[in-house]
Coordinates of C-alpha atoms in Angstrom, one line a residue:
Chain A
M13 CA 25.7 3.5 -13.0
S14 CA 28.0 1.6 -15.8
A15 CA 25.8 -1.0 -18.2
A16 CA 28.1 -3.9 -17.4
A17 CA 27.4 -4.1 -13.7
F18 CA 23.3 -3.6 -14.7
I19 CA 23.4 -6.2 -17.4
V20 CA 25.6 -9.2 -14.9
I21 CA 23.1 -7.6 -11.9
A22 CA 20.1 -8.2 -14.0
I23 CA 20.7 -11.8 -15.4
F24 CA 21.3 -13.2 -11.4
T25 CA 18.0 -11.4 -10.4
L26 CA 16.0 -12.3 -13.4
A27 CA 17.2 -15.9 -13.3
G28 CA 17.0 -16.1 -9.4
A29 CA 13.0 -14.7 -10.0
I30 CA 12.5 -17.8 -12.9
A31 CA 13.8 -20.5 -10.2
A32 CA 12.5 -18.8 -7.5
A33 CA 9.0 -19.3 -9.4
T34 CA 8.9 -22.7 -11.4
M35 CA 11.9 -24.6 -9.2
P36 CA 10.3 -28.0 -8.3
R37 CA 11.2 -28.2 -5.1
L38 CA 10.1 -25.5 -1.9
I39 CA 13.2 -25.3 -0.2
H40 CA 15.0 -24.3 -3.3
A41 CA 12.7 -21.7 -4.6
A42 CA 12.7 -20.0 -1.3
L43 CA 16.5 -20.2 -1.7
S44 CA 16.7 -18.8 -4.9
L45 CA 14.5 -16.2 -3.7
V46 CA 17.1 -15.0 -1.7
L47 CA 19.3 -14.4 -4.7
A48 CA 16.6 -12.4 -6.9
F49 CA 16.3 -10.3 -3.6
I50 CA 20.3 -9.9 -3.1
G51 CA 20.2 -8.8 -6.9
I52 CA 17.3 -6.2 -6.2
A53 CA 19.1 -4.7 -3.4
A54 CA 22.4 -4.1 -5.5
F55 CA 20.1 -2.2 -8.0
Y56 CA 19.0 -0.2 -5.1
F57 CA 22.7 0.3 -4.9
L58 CA 23.3 0.9 -8.2
L59 CA 20.2 3.6 -8.2
G60 CA 22.4 5.6 -5.6
A61 CA 19.6 4.8 -2.8
E62 CA 21.9 2.8 -0.1
F63 CA 19.2 3.0 2.7
V64 CA 17.1 1.3 0.5
G65 CA 19.1 -0.9 -0.4
L66 CA 20.6 -2.1 3.0
V67 CA 16.9 -2.4 4.5
Q68 CA 15.5 -4.4 2.0
I69 CA 18.3 -7.0 2.7
F70 CA 18.1 -6.7 6.5
V71 CA 13.9 -7.3 6.0
Y72 CA 13.5 -9.7 2.7
V73 CA 16.4 -11.8 2.8
G74 CA 17.0 -11.2 6.5
A75 CA 13.6 -11.8 8.0
V76 CA 11.2 -12.6 5.6
A77 CA 13.1 -15.2 4.1
V78 CA 13.9 -16.7 7.0
L79 CA 10.0 -16.9 7.8
I80 CA 9.4 -18.6 4.3
V81 CA 12.1 -21.5 5.7
F82 CA 10.6 -21.9 9.0
T83 CA 6.9 -22.4 7.1
I84 CA 8.6 -24.7 5.0
L85 CA 9.9 -26.6 7.9
L86 CA 6.5 -26.8 9.7
T87 CA 3.7 -27.5 6.9
R88 CA 6.3 -30.1 5.6
R89 CA 4.7 -33.6 7.2
G90 CA 2.2 -35.6 5.0
Q91 CA 2.9 -33.3 2.5
E92 CA 1.6 -35.2 -1.0
D93 CA 3.2 -34.1 -4.5
T94 CA 1.9 -30.3 -5.0
R95 CA 3.6 -29.7 -7.7
G96 CA 0.6 -28.9 -10.2
F97 CA 1.8 -26.0 -12.5
S98 CA -1.7 -24.4 -14.7
W99 CA -0.1 -23.5 -18.4
G100 CA -2.8 -20.4 -17.9
G101 CA -0.9 -18.8 -15.3
V102 CA 1.8 -18.3 -18.1
V103 CA -0.1 -17.2 -20.9
V104 CA -1.6 -14.4 -18.0
A105 CA 1.7 -13.5 -17.3
I106 CA 3.2 -12.8 -21.0
A107 CA 0.1 -11.6 -21.9
V108 CA 0.7 -9.1 -18.5
F109 CA 4.4 -8.6 -19.7
C110 CA 3.5 -7.8 -23.5
G111 CA 1.1 -5.1 -22.3
L112 CA 3.3 -3.1 -19.4
V113 CA 5.8 -3.2 -22.0
W114 CA 4.2 -1.8 -24.7
A115 CA 2.9 0.6 -22.2
I116 CA 6.4 1.6 -21.3
L117 CA 7.6 2.3 -24.9
H118 CA 5.1 4.8 -25.9
T119 CA 5.0 6.9 -22.9
R120 CA 7.6 9.6 -22.7
V121 CA 10.0 9.8 -20.0
S122 CA 12.9 11.1 -19.3
D123 CA 16.0 8.9 -19.7
A124 CA 18.9 11.4 -18.4
A125 CA 19.4 11.1 -14.9
P126 CA 20.6 14.5 -13.1
Q127 CA 23.3 14.6 -10.8
I128 CA 22.5 14.3 -7.4
D129 CA 24.3 15.0 -3.8
P130 CA 24.6 11.0 -2.4
L131 CA 21.1 10.5 -0.2
T132 CA 22.4 10.3 3.2
V133 CA 20.8 8.1 6.1
K134 CA 20.5 11.9 7.8
R135 CA 18.2 13.2 5.5
I136 CA 16.2 10.1 5.0
G137 CA 15.5 10.6 8.8
E138 CA 14.8 14.3 9.1
V139 CA 12.2 13.5 6.2
L140 CA 11.0 10.5 8.0
M141 CA 10.9 12.6 11.2
T142 CA 9.7 15.7 9.8
N143 CA 6.7 15.6 6.4
Y144 CA 6.3 11.7 7.0
V145 CA 5.2 11.4 10.4
W146 CA 2.0 10.3 10.4
P147 CA 2.8 7.7 7.9
L148 CA 5.8 6.3 10.0
Q149 CA 3.2 6.3 13.0
C150 CA 0.8 4.4 10.6
V151 CA 3.3 1.6 9.9
G152 CA 4.2 1.0 13.1
L153 CA 0.6 0.7 14.3
L154 CA 0.3 -1.9 10.9
L155 CA 3.2 -3.8 12.2
T156 CA 2.1 -4.0 15.6
A157 CA -1.1 -5.3 14.3
A158 CA 0.5 -7.6 11.9
L159 CA 2.7 -9.0 14.8
I160 CA -0.3 -9.6 17.4
G161 CA -2.5 -11.1 14.4
A162 CA 0.3 -13.6 13.5
L163 CA 0.2 -14.9 17.0
I164 CA -3.1 -15.1 17.2
L165 CA -3.7 -17.2 14.2
V166 CA -0.7 -19.6 14.7
A167 CA -1.9 -19.6 18.7
E168 CA -2.1 -23.4 19.6
E169 CA -6.5 -23.7 20.6
K170 CA -7.8 -24.5 23.7
R171 CA -8.8 -27.9 24.2
Chain B
M22 CA 26.3 3.5 -21.8
T23 CA 24.1 3.8 -18.8
P24 CA 20.9 2.0 -17.9
T25 CA 18.1 4.4 -18.6
L26 CA 14.8 4.5 -17.4
T27 CA 12.8 3.0 -19.7
I28 CA 15.3 -0.3 -18.8
F29 CA 15.1 -0.1 -15.6
L30 CA 11.1 0.1 -16.1
I31 CA 11.2 -3.2 -18.2
L32 CA 13.3 -5.2 -15.7
S33 CA 10.7 -4.3 -12.7
A34 CA 8.1 -5.3 -15.1
A35 CA 9.9 -8.8 -16.2
L36 CA 10.3 -9.3 -12.2
F37 CA 6.8 -8.4 -11.9
C38 CA 5.2 -11.1 -14.7
I39 CA 7.8 -14.0 -12.8
G40 CA 6.3 -12.7 -9.9
L41 CA 2.3 -13.3 -11.6
L42 CA 3.6 -16.1 -13.1
A43 CA 4.6 -17.9 -9.6
A44 CA 1.3 -16.8 -8.3
L45 CA -1.0 -17.6 -10.7
S46 CA 0.2 -21.4 -11.7
R47 CA 1.5 -22.8 -8.6
R48 CA -0.5 -24.7 -6.4
H49 CA 1.5 -24.4 -3.4
A50 CA 0.2 -21.7 -0.5
I51 CA 3.7 -20.7 0.2
F52 CA 4.5 -20.1 -3.8
I53 CA 2.1 -18.0 -4.1
L54 CA 3.5 -15.7 -1.5
I55 CA 6.8 -15.7 -2.8
G56 CA 5.2 -14.6 -6.4
I57 CA 2.9 -11.6 -4.1
D58 CA 6.6 -10.6 -2.4
L59 CA 8.4 -10.7 -5.9
M60 CA 5.7 -8.6 -7.3
L61 CA 6.0 -6.0 -4.3
A62 CA 9.5 -5.9 -4.9
A63 CA 9.4 -5.5 -8.3
A64 CA 7.0 -2.3 -7.3
N65 CA 10.1 -0.7 -4.9
V66 CA 12.2 -1.2 -7.9
N67 CA 10.2 1.2 -9.6
F68 CA 9.6 3.3 -7.4
V69 CA 13.0 4.0 -6.5
A70 CA 13.9 4.2 -10.2
F71 CA 11.3 7.0 -10.7
W72 CA 12.7 8.7 -7.9
R73 CA 16.5 8.9 -9.4
F74 CA 15.3 10.2 -12.5
S75 CA 13.1 12.4 -11.6
P76 CA 13.9 16.0 -12.3
E77 CA 14.0 16.9 -8.6
P78 CA 16.1 14.1 -6.7
A79 CA 16.7 16.3 -3.9
Q80 CA 13.3 14.9 -2.4
P81 CA 13.3 11.7 -1.1
T82 CA 10.0 10.8 -1.7
G83 CA 10.5 7.8 -3.8
V84 CA 12.5 6.6 -1.2
I85 CA 10.8 6.9 1.9
V86 CA 7.5 5.0 -0.2
A87 CA 9.8 1.8 -1.1
I88 CA 11.1 2.1 2.6
F89 CA 7.4 2.4 3.5
S90 CA 6.3 0.0 1.0
I91 CA 9.1 -2.5 2.5
A92 CA 7.7 -2.4 5.8
I93 CA 4.3 -3.3 4.8
A94 CA 5.6 -6.3 2.3
A95 CA 7.1 -8.1 6.0
A96 CA 3.8 -7.3 8.0
E97 CA 1.7 -9.0 5.0
A98 CA 4.8 -11.9 4.7
A99 CA 4.6 -12.6 8.6
V100 CA 0.4 -12.3 8.3
G101 CA 0.2 -14.5 4.8
L102 CA 2.8 -17.4 6.4
A103 CA 0.8 -17.2 9.7
L104 CA -2.2 -18.2 8.0
V105 CA -0.5 -20.8 5.9
I106 CA 0.5 -22.7 9.2
A107 CA -3.1 -22.0 10.5
V108 CA -4.9 -24.0 7.3
Y109 CA -2.0 -26.3 7.9
R110 CA -3.2 -27.3 10.8
H111 CA -7.0 -27.7 9.9
Y112 CA -6.9 -29.5 6.6
R113 CA -3.0 -30.9 7.0
T114 CA -2.2 -29.5 3.5
T115 CA -1.0 -26.3 1.9
N116 CA -2.6 -27.2 -2.0
V117 CA -5.2 -24.3 -2.5
D118 CA -6.9 -26.7 -4.9
K119 CA -7.7 -29.1 -2.0
L120 CA -9.2 -25.8 0.0
N121 CA -12.8 -25.9 -1.1
Q122 CA -14.9 -26.3 1.5
L123 CA -16.5 -22.9 0.9
K124 CA -17.7 -24.0 -2.6
G125 CA -21.1 -25.0 -3.3

């Protein structure tokens, strides 16, 4: 893990996230969100979890971002100005950030990263199919339920 | 100098708070969903960072939890955006301040 790569990715990710949170136009915010998600995937690569990084890119950049863009497209007509921005949220967010940083700095954590063998997809597959097979089934059920629920929610009502 | 666990935790705290800012201060429903997605992603960074710096990285628990969490975030985004479309059909707006019919 090199410090230069970390700093570059951190600036990239935080800039994308801040742009996603504060851009006035919705479509710009959605595209900035893609930048932030790619930066987070780069963090996973940096941390040695390549598979999670790939899943992050597939799911967030490939699916969630496209879903958000489609929703923006479908809810655009007759859109009034929705640029309201309340400063109470800023105060709460900064307070939460200060609290979290205080807690992190006052916790003793092991900062030495141990040497690891690369985490292969084979190993992840083995663990998913042995120790975590029931959570895997539950997630499958949840995804099916979410798919059916989303379809029912957006289906046209019968006249 | 290599990045330490503390730096990763502070970075994910910053991401979480940016997501919180988007969820709390914007009035548009899609912005609120964007904020929730950012918060979930920040939590995932924590899982993977704790796995990498744990004394036993041979056990990939943090990675597995992060994968499950990404799957659940996908389900959340699908249902949330479907709700936004359903609300838009009824009220012709996605501004959450205008959806006040349950107010007494």
